[in-house]
Tab-separated table of C-alpha atoms in Angstrom:
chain	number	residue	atom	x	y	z
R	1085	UNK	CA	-17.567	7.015	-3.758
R	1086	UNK	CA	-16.653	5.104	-6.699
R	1087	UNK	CA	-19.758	2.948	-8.324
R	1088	UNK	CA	-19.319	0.733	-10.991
R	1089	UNK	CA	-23.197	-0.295	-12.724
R	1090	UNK	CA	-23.387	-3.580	-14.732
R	1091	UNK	CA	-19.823	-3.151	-16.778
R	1092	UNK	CA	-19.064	-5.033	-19.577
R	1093	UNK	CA	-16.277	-5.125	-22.181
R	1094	UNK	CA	-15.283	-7.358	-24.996
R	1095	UNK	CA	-12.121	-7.895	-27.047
R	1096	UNK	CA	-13.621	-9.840	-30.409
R	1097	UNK	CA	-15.041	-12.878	-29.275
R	1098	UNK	CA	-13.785	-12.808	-25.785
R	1099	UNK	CA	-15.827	-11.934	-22.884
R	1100	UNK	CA	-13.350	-10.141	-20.486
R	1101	UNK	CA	-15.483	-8.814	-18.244
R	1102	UNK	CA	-19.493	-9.470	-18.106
R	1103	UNK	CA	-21.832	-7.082	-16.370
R	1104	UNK	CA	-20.639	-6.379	-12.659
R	1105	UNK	CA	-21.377	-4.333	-10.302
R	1106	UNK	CA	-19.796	-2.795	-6.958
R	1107	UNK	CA	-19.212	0.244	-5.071
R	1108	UNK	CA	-16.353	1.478	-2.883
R	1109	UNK	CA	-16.565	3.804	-0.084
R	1110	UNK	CA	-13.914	6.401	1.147
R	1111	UNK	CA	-12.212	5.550	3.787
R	1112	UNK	CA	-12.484	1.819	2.452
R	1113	UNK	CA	-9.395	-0.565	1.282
R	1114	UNK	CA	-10.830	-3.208	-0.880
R	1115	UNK	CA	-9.059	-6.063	-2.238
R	1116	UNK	CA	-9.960	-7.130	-5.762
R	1117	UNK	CA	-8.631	-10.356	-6.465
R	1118	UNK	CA	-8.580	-12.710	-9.438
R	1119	UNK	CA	-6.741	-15.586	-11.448
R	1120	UNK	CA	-4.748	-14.108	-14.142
R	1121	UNK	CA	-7.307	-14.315	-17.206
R	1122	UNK	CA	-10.407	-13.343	-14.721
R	1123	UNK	CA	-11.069	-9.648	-16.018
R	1124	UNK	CA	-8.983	-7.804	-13.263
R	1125	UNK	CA	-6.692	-5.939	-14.988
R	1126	UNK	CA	-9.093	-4.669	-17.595
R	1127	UNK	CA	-11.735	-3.712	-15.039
R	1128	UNK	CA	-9.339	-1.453	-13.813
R	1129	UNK	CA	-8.067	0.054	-16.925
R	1130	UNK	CA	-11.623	0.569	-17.557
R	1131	UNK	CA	-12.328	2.496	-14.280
R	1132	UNK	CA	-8.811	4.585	-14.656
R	1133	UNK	CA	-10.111	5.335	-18.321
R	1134	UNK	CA	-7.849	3.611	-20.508
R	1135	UNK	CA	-10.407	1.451	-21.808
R	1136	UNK	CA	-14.216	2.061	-22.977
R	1137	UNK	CA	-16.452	-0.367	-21.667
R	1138	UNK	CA	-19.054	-1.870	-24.544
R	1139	UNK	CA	-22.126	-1.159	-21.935
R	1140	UNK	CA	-22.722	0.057	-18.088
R	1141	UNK	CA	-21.383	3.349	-16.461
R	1142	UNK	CA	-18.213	3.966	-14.083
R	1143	UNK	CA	-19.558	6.644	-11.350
R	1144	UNK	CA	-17.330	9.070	-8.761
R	1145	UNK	CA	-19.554	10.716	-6.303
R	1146	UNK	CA	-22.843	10.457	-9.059
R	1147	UNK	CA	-21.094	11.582	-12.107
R	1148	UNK	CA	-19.849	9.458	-15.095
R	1149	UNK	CA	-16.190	9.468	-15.599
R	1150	UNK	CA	-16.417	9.820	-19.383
R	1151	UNK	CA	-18.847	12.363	-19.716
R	1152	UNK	CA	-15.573	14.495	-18.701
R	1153	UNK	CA	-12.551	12.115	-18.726
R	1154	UNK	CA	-9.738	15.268	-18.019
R	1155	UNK	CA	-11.772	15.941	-14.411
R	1156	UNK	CA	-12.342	12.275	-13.435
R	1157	UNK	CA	-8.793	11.758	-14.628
R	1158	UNK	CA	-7.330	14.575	-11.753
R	1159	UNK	CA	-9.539	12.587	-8.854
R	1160	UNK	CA	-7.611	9.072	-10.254
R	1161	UNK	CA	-4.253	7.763	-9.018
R	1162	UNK	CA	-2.695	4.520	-10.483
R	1163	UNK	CA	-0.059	2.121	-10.276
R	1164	UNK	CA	-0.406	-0.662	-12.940
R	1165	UNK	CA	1.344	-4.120	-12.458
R	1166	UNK	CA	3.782	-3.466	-15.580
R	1167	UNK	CA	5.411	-0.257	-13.833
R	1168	UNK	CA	5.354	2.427	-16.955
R	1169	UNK	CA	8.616	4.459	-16.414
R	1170	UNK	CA	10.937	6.647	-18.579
R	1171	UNK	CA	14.386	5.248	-18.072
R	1172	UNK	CA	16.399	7.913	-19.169
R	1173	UNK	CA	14.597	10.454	-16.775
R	1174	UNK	CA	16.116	10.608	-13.357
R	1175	UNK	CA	13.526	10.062	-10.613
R	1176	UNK	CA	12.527	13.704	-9.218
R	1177	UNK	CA	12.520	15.068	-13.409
R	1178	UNK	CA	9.888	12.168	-13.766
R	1179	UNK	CA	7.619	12.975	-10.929
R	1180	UNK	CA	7.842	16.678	-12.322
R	1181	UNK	CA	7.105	15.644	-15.546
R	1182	UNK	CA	4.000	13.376	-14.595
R	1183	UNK	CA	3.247	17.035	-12.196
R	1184	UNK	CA	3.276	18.908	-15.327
R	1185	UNK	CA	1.006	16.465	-17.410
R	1186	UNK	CA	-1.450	16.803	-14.901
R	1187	UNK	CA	-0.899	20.646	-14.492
R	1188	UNK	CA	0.245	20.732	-10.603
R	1189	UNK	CA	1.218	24.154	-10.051
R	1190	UNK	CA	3.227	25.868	-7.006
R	1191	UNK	CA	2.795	25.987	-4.355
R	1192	UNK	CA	1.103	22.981	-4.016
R	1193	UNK	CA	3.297	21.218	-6.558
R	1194	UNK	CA	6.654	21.744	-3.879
R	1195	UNK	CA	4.903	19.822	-0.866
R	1196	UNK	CA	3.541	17.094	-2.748
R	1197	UNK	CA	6.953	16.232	-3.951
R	1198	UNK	CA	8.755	16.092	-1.118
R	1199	UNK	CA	5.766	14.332	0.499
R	1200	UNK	CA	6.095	11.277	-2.093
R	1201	UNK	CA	10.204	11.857	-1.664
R	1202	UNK	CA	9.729	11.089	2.450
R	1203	UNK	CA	6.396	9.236	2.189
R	1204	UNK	CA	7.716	6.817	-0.747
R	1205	UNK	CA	11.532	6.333	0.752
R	1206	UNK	CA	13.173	8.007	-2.572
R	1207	UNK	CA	15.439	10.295	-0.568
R	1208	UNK	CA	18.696	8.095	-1.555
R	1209	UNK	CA	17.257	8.075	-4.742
R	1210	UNK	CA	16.119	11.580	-5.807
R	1211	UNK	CA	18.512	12.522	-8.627
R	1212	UNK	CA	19.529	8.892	-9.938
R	1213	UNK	CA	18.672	7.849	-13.227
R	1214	UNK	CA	15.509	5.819	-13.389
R	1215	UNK	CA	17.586	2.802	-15.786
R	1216	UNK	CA	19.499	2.655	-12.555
R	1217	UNK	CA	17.172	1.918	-9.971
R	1218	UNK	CA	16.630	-1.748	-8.171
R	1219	UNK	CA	12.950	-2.771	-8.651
R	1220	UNK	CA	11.949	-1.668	-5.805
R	1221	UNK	CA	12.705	1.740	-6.021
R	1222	UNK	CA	10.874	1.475	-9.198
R	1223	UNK	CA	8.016	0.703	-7.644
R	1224	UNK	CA	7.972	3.549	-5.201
R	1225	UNK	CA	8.338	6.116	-7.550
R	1226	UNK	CA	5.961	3.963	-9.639
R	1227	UNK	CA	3.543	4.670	-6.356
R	1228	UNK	CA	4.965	8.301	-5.841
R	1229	UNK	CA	3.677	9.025	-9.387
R	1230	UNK	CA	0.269	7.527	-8.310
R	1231	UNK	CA	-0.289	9.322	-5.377
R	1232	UNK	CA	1.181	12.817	-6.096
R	1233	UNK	CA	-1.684	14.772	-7.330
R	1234	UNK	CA	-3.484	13.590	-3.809
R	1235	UNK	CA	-6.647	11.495	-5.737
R	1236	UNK	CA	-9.772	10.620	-4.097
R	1237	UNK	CA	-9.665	7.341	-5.651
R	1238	UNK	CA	-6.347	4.913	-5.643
R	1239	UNK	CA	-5.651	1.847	-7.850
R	1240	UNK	CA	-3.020	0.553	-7.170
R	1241	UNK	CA	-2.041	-3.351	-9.176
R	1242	UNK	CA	0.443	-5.184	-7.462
R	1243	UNK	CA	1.544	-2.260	-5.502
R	1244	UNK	CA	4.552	-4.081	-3.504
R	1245	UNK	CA	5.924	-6.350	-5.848
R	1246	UNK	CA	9.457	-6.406	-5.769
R	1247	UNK	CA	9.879	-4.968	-2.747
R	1248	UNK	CA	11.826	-6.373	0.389
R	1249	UNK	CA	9.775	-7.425	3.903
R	1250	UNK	CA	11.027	-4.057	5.330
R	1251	UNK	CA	9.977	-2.069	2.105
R	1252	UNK	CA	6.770	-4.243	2.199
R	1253	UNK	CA	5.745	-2.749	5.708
R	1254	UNK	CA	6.407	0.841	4.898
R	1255	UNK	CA	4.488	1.015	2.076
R	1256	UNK	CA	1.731	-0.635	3.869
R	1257	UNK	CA	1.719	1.321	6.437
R	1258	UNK	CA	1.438	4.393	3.620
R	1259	UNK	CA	-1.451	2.498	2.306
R	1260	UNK	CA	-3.415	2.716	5.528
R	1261	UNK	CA	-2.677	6.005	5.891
R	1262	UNK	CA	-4.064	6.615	2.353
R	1263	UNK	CA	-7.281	4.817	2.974
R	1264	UNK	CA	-8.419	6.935	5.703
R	1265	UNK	CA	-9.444	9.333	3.771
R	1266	UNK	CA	-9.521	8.242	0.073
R	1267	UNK	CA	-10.977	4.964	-1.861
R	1268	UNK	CA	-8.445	2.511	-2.804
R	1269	UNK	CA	-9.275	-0.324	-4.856
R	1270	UNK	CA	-6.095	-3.036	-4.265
R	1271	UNK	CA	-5.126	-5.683	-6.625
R	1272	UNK	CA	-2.619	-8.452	-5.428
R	1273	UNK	CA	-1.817	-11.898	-5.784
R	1274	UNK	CA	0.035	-11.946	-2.227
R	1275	UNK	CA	-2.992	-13.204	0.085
R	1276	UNK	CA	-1.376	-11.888	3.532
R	1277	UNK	CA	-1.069	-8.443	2.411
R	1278	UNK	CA	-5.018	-8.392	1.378
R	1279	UNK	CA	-5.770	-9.291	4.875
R	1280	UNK	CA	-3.143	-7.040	6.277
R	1281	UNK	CA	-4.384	-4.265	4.545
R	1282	UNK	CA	-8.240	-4.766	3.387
R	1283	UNK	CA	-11.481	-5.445	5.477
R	1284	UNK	CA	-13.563	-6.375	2.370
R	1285	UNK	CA	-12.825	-8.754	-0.899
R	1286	UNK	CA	-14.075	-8.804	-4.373
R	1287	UNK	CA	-13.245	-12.039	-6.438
R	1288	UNK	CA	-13.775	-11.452	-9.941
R	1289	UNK	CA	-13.628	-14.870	-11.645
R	1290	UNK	CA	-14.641	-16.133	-15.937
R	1291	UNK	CA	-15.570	-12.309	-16.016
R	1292	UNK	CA	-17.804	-12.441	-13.314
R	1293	UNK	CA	-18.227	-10.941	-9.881
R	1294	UNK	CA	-18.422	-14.365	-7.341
R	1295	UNK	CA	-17.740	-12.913	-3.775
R	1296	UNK	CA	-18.414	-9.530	-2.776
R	1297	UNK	CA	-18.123	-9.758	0.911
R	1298	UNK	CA	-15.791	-9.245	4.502
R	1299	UNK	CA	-12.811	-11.261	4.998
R	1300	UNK	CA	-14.355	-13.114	7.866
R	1301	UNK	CA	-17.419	-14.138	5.921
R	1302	UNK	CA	-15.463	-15.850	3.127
R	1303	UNK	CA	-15.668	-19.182	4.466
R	1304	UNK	CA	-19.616	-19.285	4.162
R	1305	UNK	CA	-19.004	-18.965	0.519
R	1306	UNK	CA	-17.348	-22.552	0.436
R	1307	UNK	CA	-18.911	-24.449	3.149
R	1308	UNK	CA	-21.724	-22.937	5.216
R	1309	UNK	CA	-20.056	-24.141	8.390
R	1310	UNK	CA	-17.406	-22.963	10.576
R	1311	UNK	CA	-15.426	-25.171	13.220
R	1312	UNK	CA	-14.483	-24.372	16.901
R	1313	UNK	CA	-11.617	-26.601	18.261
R	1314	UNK	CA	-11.577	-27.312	22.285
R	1315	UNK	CA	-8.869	-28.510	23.962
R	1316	UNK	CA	-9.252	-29.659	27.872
R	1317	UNK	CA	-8.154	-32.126	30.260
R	1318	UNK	CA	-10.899	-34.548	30.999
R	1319	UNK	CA	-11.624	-38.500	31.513
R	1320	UNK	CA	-14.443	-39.611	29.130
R	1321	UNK	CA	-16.067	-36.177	29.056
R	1322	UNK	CA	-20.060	-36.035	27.901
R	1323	UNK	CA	-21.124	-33.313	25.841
R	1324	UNK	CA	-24.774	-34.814	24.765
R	1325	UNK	CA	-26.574	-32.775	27.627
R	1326	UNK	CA	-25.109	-29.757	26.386
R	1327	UNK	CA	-25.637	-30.377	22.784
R	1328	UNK	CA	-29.066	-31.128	23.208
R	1329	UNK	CA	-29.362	-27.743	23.836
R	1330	UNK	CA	-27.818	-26.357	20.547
R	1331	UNK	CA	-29.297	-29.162	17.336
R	1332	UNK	CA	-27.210	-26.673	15.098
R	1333	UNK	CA	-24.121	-27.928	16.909
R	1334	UNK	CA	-22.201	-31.534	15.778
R	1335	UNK	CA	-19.357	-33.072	17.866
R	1336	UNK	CA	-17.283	-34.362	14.735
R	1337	UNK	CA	-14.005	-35.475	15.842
R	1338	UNK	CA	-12.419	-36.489	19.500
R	1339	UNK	CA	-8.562	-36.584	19.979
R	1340	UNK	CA	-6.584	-37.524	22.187
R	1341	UNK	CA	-2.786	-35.573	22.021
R	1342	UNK	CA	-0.280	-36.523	25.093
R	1343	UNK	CA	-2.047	-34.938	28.093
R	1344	UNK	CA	-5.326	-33.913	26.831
R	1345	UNK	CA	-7.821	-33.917	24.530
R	1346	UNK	CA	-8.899	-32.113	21.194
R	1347	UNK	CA	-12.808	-32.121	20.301
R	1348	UNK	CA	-14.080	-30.388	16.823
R	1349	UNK	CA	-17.459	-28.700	16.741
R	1350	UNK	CA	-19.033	-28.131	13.347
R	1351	UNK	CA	-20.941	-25.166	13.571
R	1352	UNK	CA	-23.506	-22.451	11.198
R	1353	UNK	CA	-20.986	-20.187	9.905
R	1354	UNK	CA	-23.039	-16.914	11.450
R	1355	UNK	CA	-22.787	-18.532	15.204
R	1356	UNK	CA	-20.193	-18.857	17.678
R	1357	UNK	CA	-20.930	-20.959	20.606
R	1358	UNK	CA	-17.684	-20.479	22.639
R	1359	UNK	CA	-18.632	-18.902	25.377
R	1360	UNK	CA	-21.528	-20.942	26.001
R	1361	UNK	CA	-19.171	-23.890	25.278
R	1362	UNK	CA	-16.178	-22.881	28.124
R	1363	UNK	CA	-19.201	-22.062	30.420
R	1364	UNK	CA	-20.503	-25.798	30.304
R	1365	UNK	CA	-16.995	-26.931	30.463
R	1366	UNK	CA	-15.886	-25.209	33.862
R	1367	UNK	CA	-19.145	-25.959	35.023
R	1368	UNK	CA	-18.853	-29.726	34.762
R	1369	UNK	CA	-15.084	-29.186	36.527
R	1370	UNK	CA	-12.927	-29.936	33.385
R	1371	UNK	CA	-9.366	-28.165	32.847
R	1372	UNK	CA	-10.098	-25.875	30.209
R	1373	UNK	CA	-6.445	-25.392	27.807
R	1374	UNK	CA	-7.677	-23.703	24.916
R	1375	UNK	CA	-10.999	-22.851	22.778
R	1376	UNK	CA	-10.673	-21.267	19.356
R	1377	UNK	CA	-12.965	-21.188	15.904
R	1378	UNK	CA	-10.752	-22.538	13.264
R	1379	UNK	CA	-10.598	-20.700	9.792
R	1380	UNK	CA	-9.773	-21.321	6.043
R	1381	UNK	CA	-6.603	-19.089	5.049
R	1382	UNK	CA	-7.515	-16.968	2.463
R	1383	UNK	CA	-5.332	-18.397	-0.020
R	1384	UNK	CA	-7.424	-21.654	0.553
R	1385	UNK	CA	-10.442	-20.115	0.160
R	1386	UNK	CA	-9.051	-18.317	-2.840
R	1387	UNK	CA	-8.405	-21.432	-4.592
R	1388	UNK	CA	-11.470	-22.952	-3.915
R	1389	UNK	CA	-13.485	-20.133	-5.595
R	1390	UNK	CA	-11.624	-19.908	-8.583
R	1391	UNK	CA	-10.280	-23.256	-9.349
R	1392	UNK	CA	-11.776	-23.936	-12.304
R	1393	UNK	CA	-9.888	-22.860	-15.526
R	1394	UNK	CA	-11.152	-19.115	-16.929
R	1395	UNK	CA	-12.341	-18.516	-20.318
R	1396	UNK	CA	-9.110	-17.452	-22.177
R	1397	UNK	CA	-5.517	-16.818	-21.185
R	1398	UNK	CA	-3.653	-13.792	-20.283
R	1399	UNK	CA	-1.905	-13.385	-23.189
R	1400	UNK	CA	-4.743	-13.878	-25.250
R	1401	UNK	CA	-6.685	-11.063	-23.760
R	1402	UNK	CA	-3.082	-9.168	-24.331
R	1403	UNK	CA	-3.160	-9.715	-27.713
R	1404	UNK	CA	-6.683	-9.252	-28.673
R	1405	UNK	CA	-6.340	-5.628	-26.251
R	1406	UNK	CA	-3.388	-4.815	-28.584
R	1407	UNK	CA	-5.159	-5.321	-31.614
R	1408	UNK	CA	-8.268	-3.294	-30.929
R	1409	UNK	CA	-6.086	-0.654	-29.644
R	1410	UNK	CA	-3.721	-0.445	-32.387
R	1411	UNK	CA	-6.702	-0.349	-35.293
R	1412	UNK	CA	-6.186	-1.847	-38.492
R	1413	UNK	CA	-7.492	1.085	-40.504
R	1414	UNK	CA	-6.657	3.802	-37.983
R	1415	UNK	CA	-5.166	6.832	-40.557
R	1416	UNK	CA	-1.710	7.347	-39.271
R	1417	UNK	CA	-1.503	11.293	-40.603
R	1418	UNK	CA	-4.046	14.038	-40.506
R	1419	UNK	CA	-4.242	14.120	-44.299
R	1420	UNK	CA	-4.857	10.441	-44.599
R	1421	UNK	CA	-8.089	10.948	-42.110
R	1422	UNK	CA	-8.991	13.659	-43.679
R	1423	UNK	CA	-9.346	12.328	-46.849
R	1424	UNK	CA	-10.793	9.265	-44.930
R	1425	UNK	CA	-13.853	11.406	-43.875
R	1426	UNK	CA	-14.747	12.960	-47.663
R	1427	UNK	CA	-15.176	9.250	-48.673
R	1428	UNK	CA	-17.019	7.890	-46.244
R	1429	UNK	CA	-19.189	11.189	-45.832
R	1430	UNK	CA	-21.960	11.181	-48.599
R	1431	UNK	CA	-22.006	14.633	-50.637
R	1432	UNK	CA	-24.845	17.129	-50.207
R	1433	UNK	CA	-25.919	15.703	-54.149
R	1434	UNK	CA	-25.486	12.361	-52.671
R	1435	UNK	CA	-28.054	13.309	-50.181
R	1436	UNK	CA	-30.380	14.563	-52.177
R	1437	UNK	CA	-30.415	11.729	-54.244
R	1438	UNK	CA	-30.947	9.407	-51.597
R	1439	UNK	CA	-33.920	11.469	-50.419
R	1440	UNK	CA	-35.313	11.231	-53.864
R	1441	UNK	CA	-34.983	8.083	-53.864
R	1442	UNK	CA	-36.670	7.345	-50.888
């Protein structure tokens, strides 16, 4: 189980991300989505390692990845958005350099690269130069490199971009059959393929977690109310004896479209009153055409949580990432940080002279 306990990380003055917490399950696909700018991307650098957080602790299974980063690093698979590849490297030398880096030994090291081979479609592929490929082979073998050392826990950032409708299905059919038994976190801006793939969202927004929930409880988060639409065949139909009955319920709207009518029930988000609703309307001899609770999209939804503008821009975090990364007094030779040390490090006469002093 991956746990992540009040994480925080800054980049100068910028607050990427601000003390959040979740947990993710194996077995479990869970969709974290954000506006560009929200703290997604470096959340998940953190978890995979790349970056130290300034405060809070990034658990698999009870232990802290950084107390040994090498082990953690062996139970992590990830694909980030900007696809890292080496272009000169033909596809199968890549996967068996990234195999080597993370010491994959035979026998093992055989099956796991022809699984990713059949598993990722890179058959056609195999022993063409990386510079060559469309991008979406890149991004297979940009998820072949992710998943090869079988991880617990998968990250994978934009995972089919690129890819055509028919590559789009096969690799999400691969991602189901990865979350059965592993945790993978998902990060996408295409809505249908976090419903397609995820039964839970987190929506990270200004650095902050705002929705930690199921995709079918989502609307509660912008209204409080869900809507049932009827549809029947009826002359001046009364509903007041049956709504006397529910005071949660409200007839809002009554249409009439060609042959029959449309009615609009506002409802508590956590009830559903449609088979209460049919029953009174067969009872009272009405033609029944259709009942159905009417939901937000989750691109609508999406939007509505997030619309207001986030604390600083994409490239801004970028730059400021770059910067901190880079150091501006980092020694670039052994020598130079060397010598760095015997001047910053105080003398044993220095020492003693301070004790003195003191």
């Amino acid at each position: 189980m991956l746990a992540i306990k009040n994480l925080s990380r800054s980049f100068g003055d910028i607050k990427a991300v601000q003390n959040i917490s979740f947990t993710a399950d194996k077995g479990e696909i869970v969709g974290f989505l954000g506006p560009n700018g929200a703290g997604k991307t470096t959340t998940l650098r953190m978890i995979v390692g790349y970056l130290q957080p300034d405060s809070g602790l990034i658990e698999l299974d009870g232990e802290n990845v950084f107390d040994n980063p090498l082990a953690a690093s062996a139970r992590i698979g990830y694909l980030p958005e900007l696809n890292p590849l080496y272009d000169e490297m033909m596809v199968d030398e890549f996967l068996r350099y990234i195999a080597d880096l993370r010491r994959m030994k035979e026998p093992n090291l055989s099956e796991r690269l022809e699984l990713v081979r059949d598993k990722c479609g890179l058959d056609e592929v195999w022993k063409q130069k990386i510079a060559t490929l469309s991008k979406g082979y890149r991004q297979r073998t940009g998820l072949a490199q992710a998943i090869l050392h079988n991880p617990d826990l998968l990250i994978l950032d934009e995972p089919t971009s690129g890819l055509d409708p028919n590559q789009i299905l096969e690799i999400r059919d691969l991602i189901r059959e990865l979350g059965e038994d592993k945790t993978v976190i998902l990060s996408s801006h295409i809505m249908q393929e976090v419903q397609a793939l995820c039964s839970r969202v987190i929506i990270i927004h200004r650095g902050q977690i705002i929705v930690d929930d199921s995709i079918e409880n989502l609307g509660s988060y912008i209204s409080g109310t869900s809507e049932i639409v009827l549809e029947l065949e009826a002359e001046n139909p009364d509903f007041q004896p049956w709504l006397i009955q529910y005071p949660e319920v409200q007839l809002t709207e009554i249409e009439q479209k060609d042959e029959h009518l449309e009615l609009k029930f506002t409802i508590p988000v956590e009830m559903d009153i449609r088979k209460e609703l049919s029953a009174y309307v067969l009872d009272q001899g009405w033609n029944l055409i259709s009942i159905y609770k009417e939901t937000q999209s989750l691109e609508e939804i999406f939007h509505l949580l997030t619309s207001q503008e986030p604390f600083y821009t994409e490239e801004e975090i970028l730059e400021e990432e770059e910067m901190l990364s880079e150091g501006d007094n980092k020694p670039e030779t052994e020598e130079e940080a060397t010598s760095l040390e015997e001047t910053q490090e105080p003398s044993n006469e220095e020492e003693s002279s301070t004790k003195e002093q003191q």
